Amino acid sequence: MRSFQGMRRLAVVGVALAGVLGTGAAGTATAAGEETAVFCPIGYVCLQPLFGSQPVLVRQGDRATFSPALRVTEVTNSTSVTYCVTGGLNYALPAGGTQTWDSTVNSVAPMPVPGACLA
């Protein structure tokens, strides 16, 4: 099962890379453990839906809400600010951070001042 997930992830990365390179945008891939994270362009928070469709991109500084909640397998923060992720799990995702687990997301937003995510 691990090799199937790895192949699926590689295919998603390839599709995302082809799309970004075709538009001339720049970005980097980050590592999560030993596996490569889904490609996420610099300046975006990327949410990878559970069933392998294209990532949902949220531009740095923007907020996104999902109703019904979006079921994701990975959230990557390629921005320069910490983001608050709320849903089945509530957490702060630092700049350059990636979380990989199956969960639901109700919203993502830049962390407010004074620096705490409120559920």
CSV table of C-alpha atoms in Angstrom, one decimal:
chain,number,residue,atom,x,y,z
A,1,MET,CA,0.0,0.0,0.0
A,2,ARG,CA,2.9,2.4,0.7
A,3,SER,CA,4.2,2.1,-2.8
A,4,PHE,CA,0.8,2.9,-4.3
A,5,GLN,CA,0.5,6.0,-2.1
A,6,GLY,CA,4.1,7.0,-3.1
A,7,MET,CA,3.2,6.6,-6.8
A,8,ARG,CA,0.0,8.6,-6.4
A,9,ARG,CA,1.9,11.3,-4.6
A,10,LEU,CA,4.6,11.4,-7.3
A,11,ALA,CA,1.9,11.7,-10.0
A,12,VAL,CA,0.3,14.6,-8.1
A,13,VAL,CA,3.6,16.3,-7.8
A,14,GLY,CA,4.3,15.9,-11.5
A,15,VAL,CA,1.0,17.3,-12.5
A,16,ALA,CA,1.3,20.3,-10.1
A,17,LEU,CA,4.9,20.9,-11.3
A,18,ALA,CA,3.9,20.8,-15.0
A,19,GLY,CA,1.0,23.2,-14.3
A,20,VAL,CA,3.2,25.7,-12.4
A,21,LEU,CA,6.1,25.5,-14.8
A,22,GLY,CA,3.7,26.1,-17.7
A,23,THR,CA,2.6,29.4,-16.1
A,24,GLY,CA,6.1,30.5,-15.2
A,25,ALA,CA,5.4,30.6,-11.4
A,26,ALA,CA,8.1,29.6,-9.0
A,27,GLY,CA,7.9,27.4,-6.0
A,28,THR,CA,9.5,24.7,-3.9
A,29,ALA,CA,8.6,21.3,-2.6
A,30,THR,CA,9.1,20.6,1.1
A,31,ALA,CA,9.8,17.3,2.9
A,32,ALA,CA,7.5,15.7,5.4
A,33,GLY,CA,9.4,12.9,7.1
A,34,GLU,CA,11.0,10.8,4.4
A,35,GLU,CA,8.3,11.4,1.7
A,36,THR,CA,8.2,14.4,-0.6
A,37,ALA,CA,5.3,16.8,0.2
A,38,VAL,CA,2.8,17.9,-2.5
A,39,PHE,CA,4.3,20.7,-4.6
A,40,CYS,CA,3.1,24.1,-3.3
A,41,PRO,CA,4.0,27.4,-5.0
A,42,ILE,CA,5.7,30.0,-2.9
A,43,GLY,CA,3.2,32.5,-1.5
A,44,TYR,CA,0.4,30.0,-1.0
A,45,VAL,CA,-1.1,27.6,1.5
A,46,CYS,CA,-2.0,24.4,-0.3
A,47,LEU,CA,-4.6,21.9,0.8
A,48,GLN,CA,-4.5,18.5,-0.8
A,49,PRO,CA,-8.0,17.0,-1.0
A,50,LEU,CA,-8.3,13.3,0.1
A,51,PHE,CA,-9.1,11.8,-3.3
A,52,GLY,CA,-6.1,13.2,-5.2
A,53,SER,CA,-7.8,16.1,-7.1
A,54,GLN,CA,-5.8,19.3,-7.6
A,55,PRO,CA,-4.7,21.1,-4.5
A,56,VAL,CA,-6.7,24.1,-3.2
A,57,LEU,CA,-4.5,27.2,-3.2
A,58,VAL,CA,-4.9,30.0,-0.7
A,59,ARG,CA,-2.8,33.2,-1.5
A,60,GLN,CA,-0.7,34.5,1.3
A,61,GLY,CA,-2.7,37.0,3.5
A,62,ASP,CA,-6.0,35.5,2.3
A,63,ARG,CA,-8.5,33.5,4.4
A,64,ALA,CA,-10.5,30.6,3.1
A,65,THR,CA,-13.6,28.9,4.6
A,66,PHE,CA,-15.1,25.6,3.4
A,67,SER,CA,-18.7,24.6,3.9
A,68,PRO,CA,-19.0,21.6,4.0
A,69,ALA,CA,-15.6,21.0,5.5
A,70,LEU,CA,-12.8,20.0,3.0
A,71,ARG,CA,-11.4,16.6,3.7
A,72,VAL,CA,-7.6,16.8,3.2
A,73,THR,CA,-4.5,14.6,3.5
A,74,GLU,CA,-2.0,17.3,3.6
A,75,VAL,CA,-1.7,21.1,4.3
A,76,THR,CA,1.5,22.9,3.2
A,77,ASN,CA,2.3,26.5,4.1
A,78,SER,CA,4.6,28.0,1.5
A,79,THR,CA,4.1,31.5,2.8
A,80,SER,CA,6.2,33.7,5.1
A,81,VAL,CA,3.5,33.8,7.8
A,82,THR,CA,2.0,31.3,10.3
A,83,TYR,CA,-1.5,30.1,9.4
A,84,CYS,CA,-4.3,28.9,11.6
A,85,VAL,CA,-6.1,25.7,10.4
A,86,THR,CA,-9.4,24.9,11.9
A,87,GLY,CA,-11.6,21.8,11.5
A,88,GLY,CA,-11.4,18.3,12.7
A,89,LEU,CA,-7.9,19.3,14.1
A,90,ASN,CA,-7.1,22.9,15.1
A,91,TYR,CA,-3.4,23.9,14.8
A,92,ALA,CA,-1.0,26.6,13.8
A,93,LEU,CA,1.0,25.8,10.7
A,94,PRO,CA,4.3,27.8,10.6
A,95,ALA,CA,5.8,29.3,7.5
A,96,GLY,CA,7.4,26.5,5.5
A,97,GLY,CA,5.5,23.8,7.5
A,98,THR,CA,3.6,20.8,6.2
A,99,GLN,CA,1.0,18.6,8.1
A,100,THR,CA,0.1,15.2,6.6
A,101,TRP,CA,-2.9,13.4,7.9
A,102,ASP,CA,-6.5,12.7,6.9
A,103,SER,CA,-8.6,15.4,8.5
A,104,THR,CA,-11.3,18.0,7.7
A,105,VAL,CA,-10.6,21.7,7.3
A,106,ASN,CA,-13.2,24.4,7.9
A,107,SER,CA,-10.9,27.3,7.4
A,108,VAL,CA,-7.4,28.6,7.0
A,109,ALA,CA,-6.3,32.1,7.9
A,110,PRO,CA,-3.2,34.0,8.8
A,111,MET,CA,-2.5,33.9,12.5
A,112,PRO,CA,-4.0,37.1,14.1
A,113,VAL,CA,-2.1,39.4,16.4
A,114,PRO,CA,-1.3,38.8,19.3
A,115,GLY,CA,-0.3,35.4,17.9
A,116,ALA,CA,-2.8,32.7,18.9
A,117,CYS,CA,-5.1,30.6,16.8
A,118,LEU,CA,-8.6,30.6,18.2
A,119,ALA,CA,-10.9,27.6,17.3
